[in-house]
Tab-separated table of C-alpha atoms in Angstrom:
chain	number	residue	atom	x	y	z
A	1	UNK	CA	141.047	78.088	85.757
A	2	UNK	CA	143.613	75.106	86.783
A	3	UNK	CA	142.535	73.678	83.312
A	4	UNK	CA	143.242	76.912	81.073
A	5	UNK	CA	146.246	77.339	83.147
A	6	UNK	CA	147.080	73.607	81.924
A	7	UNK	CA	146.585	74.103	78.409
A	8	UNK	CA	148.627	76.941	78.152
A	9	UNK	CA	151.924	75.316	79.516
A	10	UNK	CA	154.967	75.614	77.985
A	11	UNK	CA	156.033	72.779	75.739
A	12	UNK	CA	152.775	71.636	74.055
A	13	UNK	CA	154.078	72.594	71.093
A	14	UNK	CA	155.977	69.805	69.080
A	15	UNK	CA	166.672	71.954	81.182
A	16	UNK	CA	200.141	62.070	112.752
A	17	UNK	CA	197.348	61.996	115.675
A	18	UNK	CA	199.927	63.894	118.009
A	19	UNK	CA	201.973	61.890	120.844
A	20	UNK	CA	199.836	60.812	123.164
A	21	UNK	CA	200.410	57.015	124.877
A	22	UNK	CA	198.384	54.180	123.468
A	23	UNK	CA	198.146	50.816	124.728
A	24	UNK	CA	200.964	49.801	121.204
A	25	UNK	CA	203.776	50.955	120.491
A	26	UNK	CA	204.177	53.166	117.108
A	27	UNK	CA	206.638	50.155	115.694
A	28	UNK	CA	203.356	47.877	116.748
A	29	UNK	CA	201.314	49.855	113.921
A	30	UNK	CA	201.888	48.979	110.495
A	31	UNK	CA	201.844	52.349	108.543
A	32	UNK	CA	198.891	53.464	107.179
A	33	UNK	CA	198.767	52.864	103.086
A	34	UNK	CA	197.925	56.468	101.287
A	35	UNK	CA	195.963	57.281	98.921
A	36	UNK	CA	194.449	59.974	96.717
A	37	UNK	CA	191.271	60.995	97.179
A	38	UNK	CA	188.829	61.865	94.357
A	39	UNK	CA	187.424	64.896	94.107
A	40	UNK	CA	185.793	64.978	91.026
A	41	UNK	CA	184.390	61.329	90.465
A	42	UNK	CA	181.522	60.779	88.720
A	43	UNK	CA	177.836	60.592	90.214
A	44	UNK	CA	177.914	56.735	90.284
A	45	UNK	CA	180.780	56.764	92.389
A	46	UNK	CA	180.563	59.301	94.870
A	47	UNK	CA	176.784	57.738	95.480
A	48	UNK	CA	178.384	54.454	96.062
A	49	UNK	CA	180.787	56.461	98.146
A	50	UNK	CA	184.118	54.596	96.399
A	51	UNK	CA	187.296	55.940	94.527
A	52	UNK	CA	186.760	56.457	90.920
A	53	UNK	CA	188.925	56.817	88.561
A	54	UNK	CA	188.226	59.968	86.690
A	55	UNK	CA	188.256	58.786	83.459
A	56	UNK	CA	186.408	59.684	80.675
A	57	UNK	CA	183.939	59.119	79.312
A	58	UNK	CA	183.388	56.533	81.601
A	59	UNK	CA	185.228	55.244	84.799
A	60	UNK	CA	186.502	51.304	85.289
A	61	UNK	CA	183.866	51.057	88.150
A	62	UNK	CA	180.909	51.895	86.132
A	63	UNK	CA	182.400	50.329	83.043
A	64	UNK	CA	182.314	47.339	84.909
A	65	UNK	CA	178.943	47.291	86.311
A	66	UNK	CA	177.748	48.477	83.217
A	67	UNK	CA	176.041	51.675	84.789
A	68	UNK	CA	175.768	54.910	82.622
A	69	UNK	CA	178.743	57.191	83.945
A	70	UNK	CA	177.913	60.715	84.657
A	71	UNK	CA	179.995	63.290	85.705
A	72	UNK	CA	179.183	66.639	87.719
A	73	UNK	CA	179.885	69.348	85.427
A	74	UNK	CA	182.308	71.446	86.612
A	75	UNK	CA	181.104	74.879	86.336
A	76	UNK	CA	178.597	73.428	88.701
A	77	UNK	CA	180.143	72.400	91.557
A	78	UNK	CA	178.276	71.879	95.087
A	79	UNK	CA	180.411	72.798	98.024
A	80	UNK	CA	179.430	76.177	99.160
A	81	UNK	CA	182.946	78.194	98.954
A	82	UNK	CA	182.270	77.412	94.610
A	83	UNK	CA	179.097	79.851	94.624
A	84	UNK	CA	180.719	82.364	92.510
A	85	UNK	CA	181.073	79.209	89.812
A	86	UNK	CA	177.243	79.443	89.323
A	87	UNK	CA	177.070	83.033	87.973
A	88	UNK	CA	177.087	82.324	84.138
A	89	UNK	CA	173.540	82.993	84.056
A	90	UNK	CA	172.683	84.882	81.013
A	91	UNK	CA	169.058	86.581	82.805
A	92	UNK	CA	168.738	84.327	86.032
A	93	UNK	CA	169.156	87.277	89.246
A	94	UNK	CA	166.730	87.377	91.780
A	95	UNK	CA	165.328	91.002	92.114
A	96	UNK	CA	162.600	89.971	94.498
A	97	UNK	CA	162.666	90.454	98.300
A	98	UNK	CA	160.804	87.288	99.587
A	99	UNK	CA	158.921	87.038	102.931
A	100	UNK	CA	159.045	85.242	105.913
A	101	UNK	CA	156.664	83.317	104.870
A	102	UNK	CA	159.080	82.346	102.126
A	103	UNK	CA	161.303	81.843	104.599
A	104	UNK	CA	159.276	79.497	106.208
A	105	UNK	CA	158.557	77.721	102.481
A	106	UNK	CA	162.349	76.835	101.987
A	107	UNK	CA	162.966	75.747	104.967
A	108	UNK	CA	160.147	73.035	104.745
A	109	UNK	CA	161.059	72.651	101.002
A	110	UNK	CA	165.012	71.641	102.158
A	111	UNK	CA	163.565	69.189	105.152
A	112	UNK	CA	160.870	67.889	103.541
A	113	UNK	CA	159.385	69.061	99.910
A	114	UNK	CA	162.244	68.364	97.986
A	115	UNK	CA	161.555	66.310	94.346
A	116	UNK	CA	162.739	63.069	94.208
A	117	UNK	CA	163.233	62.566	90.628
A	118	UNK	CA	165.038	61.985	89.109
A	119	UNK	CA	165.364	58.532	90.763
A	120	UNK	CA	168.306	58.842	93.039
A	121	UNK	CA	168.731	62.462	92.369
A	122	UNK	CA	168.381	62.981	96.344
A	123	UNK	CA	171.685	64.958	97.031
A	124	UNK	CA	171.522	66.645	93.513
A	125	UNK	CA	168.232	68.468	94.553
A	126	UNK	CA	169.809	69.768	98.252
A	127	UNK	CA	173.763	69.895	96.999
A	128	UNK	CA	173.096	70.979	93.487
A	129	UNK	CA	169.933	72.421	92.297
A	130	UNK	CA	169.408	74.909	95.473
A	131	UNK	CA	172.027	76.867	95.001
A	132	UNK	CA	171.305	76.939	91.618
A	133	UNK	CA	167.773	78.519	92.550
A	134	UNK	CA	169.961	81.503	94.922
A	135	UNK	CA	170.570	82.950	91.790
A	136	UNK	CA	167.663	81.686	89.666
A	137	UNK	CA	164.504	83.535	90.056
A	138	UNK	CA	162.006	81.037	88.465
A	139	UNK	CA	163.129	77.734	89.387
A	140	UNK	CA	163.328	79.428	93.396
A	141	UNK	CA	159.726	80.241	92.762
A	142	UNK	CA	159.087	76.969	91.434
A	143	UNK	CA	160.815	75.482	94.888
A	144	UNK	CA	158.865	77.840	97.012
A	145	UNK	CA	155.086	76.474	94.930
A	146	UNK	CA	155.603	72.982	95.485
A	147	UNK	CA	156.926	73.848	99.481
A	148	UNK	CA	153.556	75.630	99.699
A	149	UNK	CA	151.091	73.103	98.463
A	150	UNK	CA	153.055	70.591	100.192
A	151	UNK	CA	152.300	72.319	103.642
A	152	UNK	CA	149.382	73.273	103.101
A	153	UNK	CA	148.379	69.452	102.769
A	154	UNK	CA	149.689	68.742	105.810
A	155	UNK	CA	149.370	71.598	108.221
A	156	UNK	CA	145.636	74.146	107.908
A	157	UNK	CA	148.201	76.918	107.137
A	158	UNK	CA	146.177	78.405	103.816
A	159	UNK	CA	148.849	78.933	101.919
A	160	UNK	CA	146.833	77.894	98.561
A	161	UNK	CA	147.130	81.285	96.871
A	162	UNK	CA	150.476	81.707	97.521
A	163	UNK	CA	151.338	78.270	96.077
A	164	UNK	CA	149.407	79.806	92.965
A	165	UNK	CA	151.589	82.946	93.182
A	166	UNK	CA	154.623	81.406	93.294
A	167	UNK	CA	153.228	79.208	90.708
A	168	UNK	CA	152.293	81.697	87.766
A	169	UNK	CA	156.074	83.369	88.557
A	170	UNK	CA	157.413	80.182	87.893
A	171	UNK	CA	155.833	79.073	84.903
A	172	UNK	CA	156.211	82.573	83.399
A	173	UNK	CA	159.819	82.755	84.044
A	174	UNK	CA	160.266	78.974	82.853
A	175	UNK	CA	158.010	80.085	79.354
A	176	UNK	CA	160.920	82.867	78.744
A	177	UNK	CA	163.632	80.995	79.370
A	178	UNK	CA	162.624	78.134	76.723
A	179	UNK	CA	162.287	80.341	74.301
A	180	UNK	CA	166.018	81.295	74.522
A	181	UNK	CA	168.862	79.237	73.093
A	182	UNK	CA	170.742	77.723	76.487
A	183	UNK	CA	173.924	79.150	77.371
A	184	UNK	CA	175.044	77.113	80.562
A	185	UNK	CA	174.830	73.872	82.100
A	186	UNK	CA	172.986	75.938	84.993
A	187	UNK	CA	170.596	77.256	82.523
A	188	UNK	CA	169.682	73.160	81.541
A	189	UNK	CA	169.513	72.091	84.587
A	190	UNK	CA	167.251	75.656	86.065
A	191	UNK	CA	164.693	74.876	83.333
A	192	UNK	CA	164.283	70.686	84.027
A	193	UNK	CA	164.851	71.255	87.873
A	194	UNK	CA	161.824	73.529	87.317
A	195	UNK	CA	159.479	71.464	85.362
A	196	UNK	CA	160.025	68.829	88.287
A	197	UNK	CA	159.188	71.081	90.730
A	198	UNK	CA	155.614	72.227	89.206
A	199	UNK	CA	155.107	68.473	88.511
A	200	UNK	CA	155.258	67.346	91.882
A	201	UNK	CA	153.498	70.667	93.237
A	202	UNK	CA	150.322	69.654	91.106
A	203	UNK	CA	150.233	65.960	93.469
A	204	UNK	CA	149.512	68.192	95.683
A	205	UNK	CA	146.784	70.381	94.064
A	206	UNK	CA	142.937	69.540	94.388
A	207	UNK	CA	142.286	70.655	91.080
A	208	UNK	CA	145.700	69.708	89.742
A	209	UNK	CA	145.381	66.555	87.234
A	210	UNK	CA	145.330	68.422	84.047
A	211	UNK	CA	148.187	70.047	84.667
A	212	UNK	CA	149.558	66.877	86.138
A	213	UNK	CA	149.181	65.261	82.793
A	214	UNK	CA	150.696	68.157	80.651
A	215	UNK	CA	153.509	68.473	83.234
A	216	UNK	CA	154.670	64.919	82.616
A	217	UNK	CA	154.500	65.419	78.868
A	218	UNK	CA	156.594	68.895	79.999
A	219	UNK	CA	159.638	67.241	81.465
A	220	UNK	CA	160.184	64.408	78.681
A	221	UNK	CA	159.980	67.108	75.933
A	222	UNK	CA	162.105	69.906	78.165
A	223	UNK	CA	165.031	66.760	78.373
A	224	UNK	CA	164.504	66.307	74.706
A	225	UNK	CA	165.148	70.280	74.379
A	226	UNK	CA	168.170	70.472	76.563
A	227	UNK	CA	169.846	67.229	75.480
A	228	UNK	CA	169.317	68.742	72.015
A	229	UNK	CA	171.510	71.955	72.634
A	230	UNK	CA	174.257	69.269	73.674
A	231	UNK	CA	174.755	71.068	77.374
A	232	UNK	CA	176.549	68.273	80.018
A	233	UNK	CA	173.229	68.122	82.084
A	234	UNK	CA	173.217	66.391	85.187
A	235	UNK	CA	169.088	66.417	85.195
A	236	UNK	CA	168.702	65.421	81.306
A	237	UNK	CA	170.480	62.359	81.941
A	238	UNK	CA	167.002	60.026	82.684
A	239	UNK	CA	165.132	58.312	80.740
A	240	UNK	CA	162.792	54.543	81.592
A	241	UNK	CA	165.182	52.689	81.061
A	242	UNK	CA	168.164	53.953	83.520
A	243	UNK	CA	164.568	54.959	86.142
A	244	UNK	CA	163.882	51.138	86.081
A	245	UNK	CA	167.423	49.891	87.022
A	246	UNK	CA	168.002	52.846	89.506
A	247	UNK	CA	164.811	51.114	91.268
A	248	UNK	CA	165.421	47.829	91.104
A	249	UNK	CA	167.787	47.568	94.485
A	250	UNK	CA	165.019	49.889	96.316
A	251	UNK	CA	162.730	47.153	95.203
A	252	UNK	CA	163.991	44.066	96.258
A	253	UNK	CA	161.929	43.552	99.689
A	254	UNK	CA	158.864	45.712	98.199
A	255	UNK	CA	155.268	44.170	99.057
A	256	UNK	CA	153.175	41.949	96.393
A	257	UNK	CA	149.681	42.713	95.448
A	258	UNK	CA	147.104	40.859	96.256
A	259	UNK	CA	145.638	38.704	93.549
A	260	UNK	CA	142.090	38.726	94.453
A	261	UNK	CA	142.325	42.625	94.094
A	262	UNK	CA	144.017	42.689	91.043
A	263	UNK	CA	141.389	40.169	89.235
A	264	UNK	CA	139.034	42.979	90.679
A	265	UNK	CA	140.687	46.399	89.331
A	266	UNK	CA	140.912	44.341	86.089
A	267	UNK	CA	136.591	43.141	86.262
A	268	UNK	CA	136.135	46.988	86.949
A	269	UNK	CA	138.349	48.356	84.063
A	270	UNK	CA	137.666	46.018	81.255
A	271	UNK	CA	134.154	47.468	80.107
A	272	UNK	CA	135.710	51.120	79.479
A	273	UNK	CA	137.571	49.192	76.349
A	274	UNK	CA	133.808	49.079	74.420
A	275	UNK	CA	133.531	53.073	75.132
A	276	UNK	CA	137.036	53.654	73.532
A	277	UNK	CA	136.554	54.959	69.989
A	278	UNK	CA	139.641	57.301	69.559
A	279	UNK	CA	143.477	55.884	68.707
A	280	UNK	CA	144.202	57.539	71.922
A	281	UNK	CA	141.918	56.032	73.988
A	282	UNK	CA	142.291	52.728	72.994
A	283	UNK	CA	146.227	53.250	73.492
A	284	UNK	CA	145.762	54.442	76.772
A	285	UNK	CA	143.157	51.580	77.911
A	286	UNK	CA	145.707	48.904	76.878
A	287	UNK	CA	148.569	50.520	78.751
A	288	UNK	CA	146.119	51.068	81.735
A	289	UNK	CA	145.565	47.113	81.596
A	290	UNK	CA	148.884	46.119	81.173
A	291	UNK	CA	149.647	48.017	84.215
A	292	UNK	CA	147.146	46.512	86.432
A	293	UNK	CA	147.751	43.458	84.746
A	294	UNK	CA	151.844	43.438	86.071
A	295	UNK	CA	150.031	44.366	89.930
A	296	UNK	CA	150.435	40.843	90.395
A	297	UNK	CA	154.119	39.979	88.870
A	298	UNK	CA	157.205	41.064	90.328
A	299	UNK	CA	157.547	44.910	91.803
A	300	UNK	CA	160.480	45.557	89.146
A	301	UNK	CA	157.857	44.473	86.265
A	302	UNK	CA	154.866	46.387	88.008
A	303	UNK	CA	157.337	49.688	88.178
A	304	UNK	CA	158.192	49.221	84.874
A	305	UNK	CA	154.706	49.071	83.376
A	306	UNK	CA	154.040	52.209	85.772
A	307	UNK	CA	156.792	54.051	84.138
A	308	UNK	CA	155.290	53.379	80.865
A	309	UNK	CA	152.413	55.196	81.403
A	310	UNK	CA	154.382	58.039	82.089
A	311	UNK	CA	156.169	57.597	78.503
A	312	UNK	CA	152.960	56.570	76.740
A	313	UNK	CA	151.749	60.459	77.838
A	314	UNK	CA	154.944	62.034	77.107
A	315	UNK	CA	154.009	60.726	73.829
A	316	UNK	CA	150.469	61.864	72.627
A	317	UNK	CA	150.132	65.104	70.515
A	318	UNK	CA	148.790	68.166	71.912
A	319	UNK	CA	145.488	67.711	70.040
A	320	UNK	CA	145.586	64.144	72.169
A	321	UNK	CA	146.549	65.686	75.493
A	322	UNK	CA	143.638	68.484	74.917
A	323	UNK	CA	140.998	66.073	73.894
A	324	UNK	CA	141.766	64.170	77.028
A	325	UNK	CA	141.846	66.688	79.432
A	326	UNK	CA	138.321	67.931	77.954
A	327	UNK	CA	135.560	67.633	80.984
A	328	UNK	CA	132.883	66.763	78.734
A	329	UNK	CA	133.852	63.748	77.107
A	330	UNK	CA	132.850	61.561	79.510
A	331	UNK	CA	135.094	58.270	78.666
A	332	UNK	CA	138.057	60.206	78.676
A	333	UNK	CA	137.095	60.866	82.245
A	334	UNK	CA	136.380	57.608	83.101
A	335	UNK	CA	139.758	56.521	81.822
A	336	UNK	CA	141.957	58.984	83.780
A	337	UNK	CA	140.252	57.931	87.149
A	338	UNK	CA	141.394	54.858	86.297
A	339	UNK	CA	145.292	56.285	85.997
A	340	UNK	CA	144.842	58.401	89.084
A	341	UNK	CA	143.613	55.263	91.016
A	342	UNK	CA	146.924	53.420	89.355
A	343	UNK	CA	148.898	55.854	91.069
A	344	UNK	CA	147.375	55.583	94.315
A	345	UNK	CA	147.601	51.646	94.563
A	346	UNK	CA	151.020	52.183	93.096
A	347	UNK	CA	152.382	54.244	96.185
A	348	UNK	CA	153.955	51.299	98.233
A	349	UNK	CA	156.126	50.722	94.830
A	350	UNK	CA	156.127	54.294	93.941
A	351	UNK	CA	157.420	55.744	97.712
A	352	UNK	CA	161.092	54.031	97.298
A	353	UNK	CA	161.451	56.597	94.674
A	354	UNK	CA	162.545	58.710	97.790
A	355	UNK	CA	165.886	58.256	99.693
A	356	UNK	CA	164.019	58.474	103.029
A	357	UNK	CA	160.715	57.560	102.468
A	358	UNK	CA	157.354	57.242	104.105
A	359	UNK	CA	154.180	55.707	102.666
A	360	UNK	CA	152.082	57.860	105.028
A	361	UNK	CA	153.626	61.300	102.998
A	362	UNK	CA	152.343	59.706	99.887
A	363	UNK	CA	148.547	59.759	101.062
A	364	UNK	CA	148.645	63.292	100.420
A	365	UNK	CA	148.671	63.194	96.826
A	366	UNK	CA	145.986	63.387	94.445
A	367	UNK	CA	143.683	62.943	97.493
A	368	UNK	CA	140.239	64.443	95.657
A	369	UNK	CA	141.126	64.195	91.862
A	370	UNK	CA	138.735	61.229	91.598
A	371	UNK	CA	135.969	62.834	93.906
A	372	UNK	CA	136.157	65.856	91.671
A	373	UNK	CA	135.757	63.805	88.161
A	374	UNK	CA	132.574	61.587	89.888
A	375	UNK	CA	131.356	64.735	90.610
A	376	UNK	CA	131.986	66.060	86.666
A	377	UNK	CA	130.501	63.179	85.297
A	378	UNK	CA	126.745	62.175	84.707
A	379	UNK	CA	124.667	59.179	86.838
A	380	UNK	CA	125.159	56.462	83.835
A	381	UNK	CA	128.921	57.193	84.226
A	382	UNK	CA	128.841	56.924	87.455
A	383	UNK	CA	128.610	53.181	87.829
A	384	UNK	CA	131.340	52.693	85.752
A	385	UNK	CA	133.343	54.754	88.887
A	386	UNK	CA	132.536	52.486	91.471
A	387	UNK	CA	136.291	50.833	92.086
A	388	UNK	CA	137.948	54.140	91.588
A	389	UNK	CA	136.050	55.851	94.396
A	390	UNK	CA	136.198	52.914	96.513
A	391	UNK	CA	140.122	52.853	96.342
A	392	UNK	CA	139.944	56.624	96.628
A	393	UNK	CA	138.024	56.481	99.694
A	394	UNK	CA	140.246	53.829	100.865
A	395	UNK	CA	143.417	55.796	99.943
A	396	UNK	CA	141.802	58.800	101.876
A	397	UNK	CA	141.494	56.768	105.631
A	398	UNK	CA	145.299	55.402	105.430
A	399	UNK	CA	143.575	51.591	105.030
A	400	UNK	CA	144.113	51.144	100.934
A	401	UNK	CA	147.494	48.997	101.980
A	402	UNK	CA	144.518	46.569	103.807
A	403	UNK	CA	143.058	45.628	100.960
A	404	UNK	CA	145.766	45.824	98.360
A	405	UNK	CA	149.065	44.182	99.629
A	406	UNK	CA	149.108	40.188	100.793
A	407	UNK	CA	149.378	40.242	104.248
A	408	UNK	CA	148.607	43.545	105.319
């Protein structure tokens, strides 16, 4: 069902301090020097927490730093008293009366389910994007999905089919609203904020990889879509290349791979290059390699060739995408236990993604997908998944760190 549900996604086809006596007197104090303070600096700034300028298109400070300058559109501003600021939404008014349950779901989603990309896009998602969702049926939906399958990963709360319920409203409200010219930097930011959401809610699905895969195609083509309709969005503003540099200061005291185990992923990954016969599945071998390959370089270089992969699938065709996903060719599904066992190595890197992060929250994610393809496959390709199930098994009792990382 997971993998109809994942072929039919949206974009596969080509958003004074009074008087009191002090221990100096007043003429003791130099005066305190004034200034202005600015209240509509760009995002650089105000993360940095220093005074910008306010000029456009770019400020002095980011000018010199050479960072991209992006300002907070102002029809979308994030103090509470500027609510009535988000109500240019052309169809976006919630009609449903949600549950306590639901209750329950934002509350976890706003202390602990919250996306964390885009990379540094912490106080967008809490500041920003929620209130956005108060008057946005689909992407509050979309919120409330990944809240559920986020719990119910960590708590026995059985919540699955109302992650799927929330789910299906989401992507059917996110399916109408592509189809409709955008109107508002709200609408933009709804639609991307959205595809985000569903993204990270499928980590935490046990059958959730093909729509994992589609999903990250999703939000590359969705940015295309909105940058396309030229609407200021705050979410549409990442690509690799400003993902990279937002990481590199989280990375600087990150952990280095061991090189015994990355000569081994490498021994265990090679002989799937003899089984690749497609374009696509040679591409995707060599960018699985090259990934492992950068396990044992710096953690800026090893991000960076993690990223890739992410571009590399944002960039097959939908004919590519559906071949790969198919269950029964059976290189295809050696190859993405390879990826899925890439991103579970990956997560001391991957974590600093998040503001406040944990490793431990990490070991939630795609916790059976490579159980579930050994179990798809025949005995013959079996063999060929003996270092993905051992790092999923590892991944799966907390100790993969043990083996991977030097000195752990």
């Amino acid at each position: 069902m997971v993998y109809q549900e994942a072929l039919e996604l949206f974009p596969l086809a080509d958003v004074g301090y009074g008087n009191q006596s002090t221990g100096c007197s007043q003429r003791d104090r130099p005066p305190r020097k004034g200034h202005k303070k600015s209240r509509r600096g760009c995002y650089e700034c105000k993360r940095r927490k220093i005074k910008c300028q306010e000029t456009r298109p770019s400020c002095s400070n980011c000018i010199r730093l050479s960072l991209r300058c992006r300002y907070i559109p102002d029809s979308a501003s994030i103090v509470t008293r500027s609510a009535p600021l988000l109500q240019p939404f052309s169809s976006l008014q919630i009609a449903n009366v949600f549950s306590l349950t639901d209750v329950r779901l934002f509350h976890h989603f706003l202390v602990a389910a919250w996306p964390h990309l885009p990379v540094r896009a912490d106080n967008v998602w809490l500041e920003y994007v929620v209130p956005i969702g108060h008057q946005c049926e689909y992407l509050m939906h979309a919120m409330m999905a990944l809240s559920a399958s986020h719990l119910g990963k960590l708590t026995p709360s059985h919540l699955t089919s109302i992650a799927q319920s929330h789910r299906l409203h989401a992507i059917s409200g996110l399916n109408a609203a592509l189809s409709n010219p955008l109107t508002s930097t709200a609408d933009g930011d709804a639609a991307l904020a959205t595809c985000y959401a569903l993204l990270m809610q499928s980590w935490y699905m046990d059958d959730g990889l093909p729509a994992s895969l589609i999903l990250t195609r999703s939000v590359h083509t969705t940015t295309r879509w909105v940058r396309e309709q030229k609407i200021r969005s705050l979410l549409a503003g990442d690509d690799e290349g400003t993902r990279v540099a937002s990481m590199k200061g989280r990375l600087r005291d990150a952990p280095a791979f061991s090189k015994d185990f990355v000569d081994k992923a490498l021994d265990a990954l090679g002989p799937l290059g003899n089984l690749c016969e497609e374009s696509y599945q040679k591409d995707l071998f060599n960018v699985l390699r090259e990934a492992f390959g950068k396990l044992g370089g710096s953690s800026v270089a090893c991000y960076d060739a993690y990223v890739s992969l992410d571009t590399f699938l944002s960039t097959l065709s939908s004919s590519s995408i559906t071949s790969l996903l198919s269950p029964i060719i059976q290189t295809n599904q050696l190859l993405l236990a390879f990826l899925v066992a890439l991103h579970l190595v990956m997560r001391p890197i991957s974590c600093r993604e998040r503001k406040q992060y944990t490793v431990s929250f990490y070991g939630i994610r795609m916790s059976s997908w490579i159980p579930g393809i050994w179990n798809a496959v025949g005995e013959e390709a079996r063999v060929r998944l003996e270092w993905p199930m051992w790092v999923s098994g590892l991944h799966g009792k907390g100790m993969l760190e043990k083996w991977s990382l030097v000195g752990c």
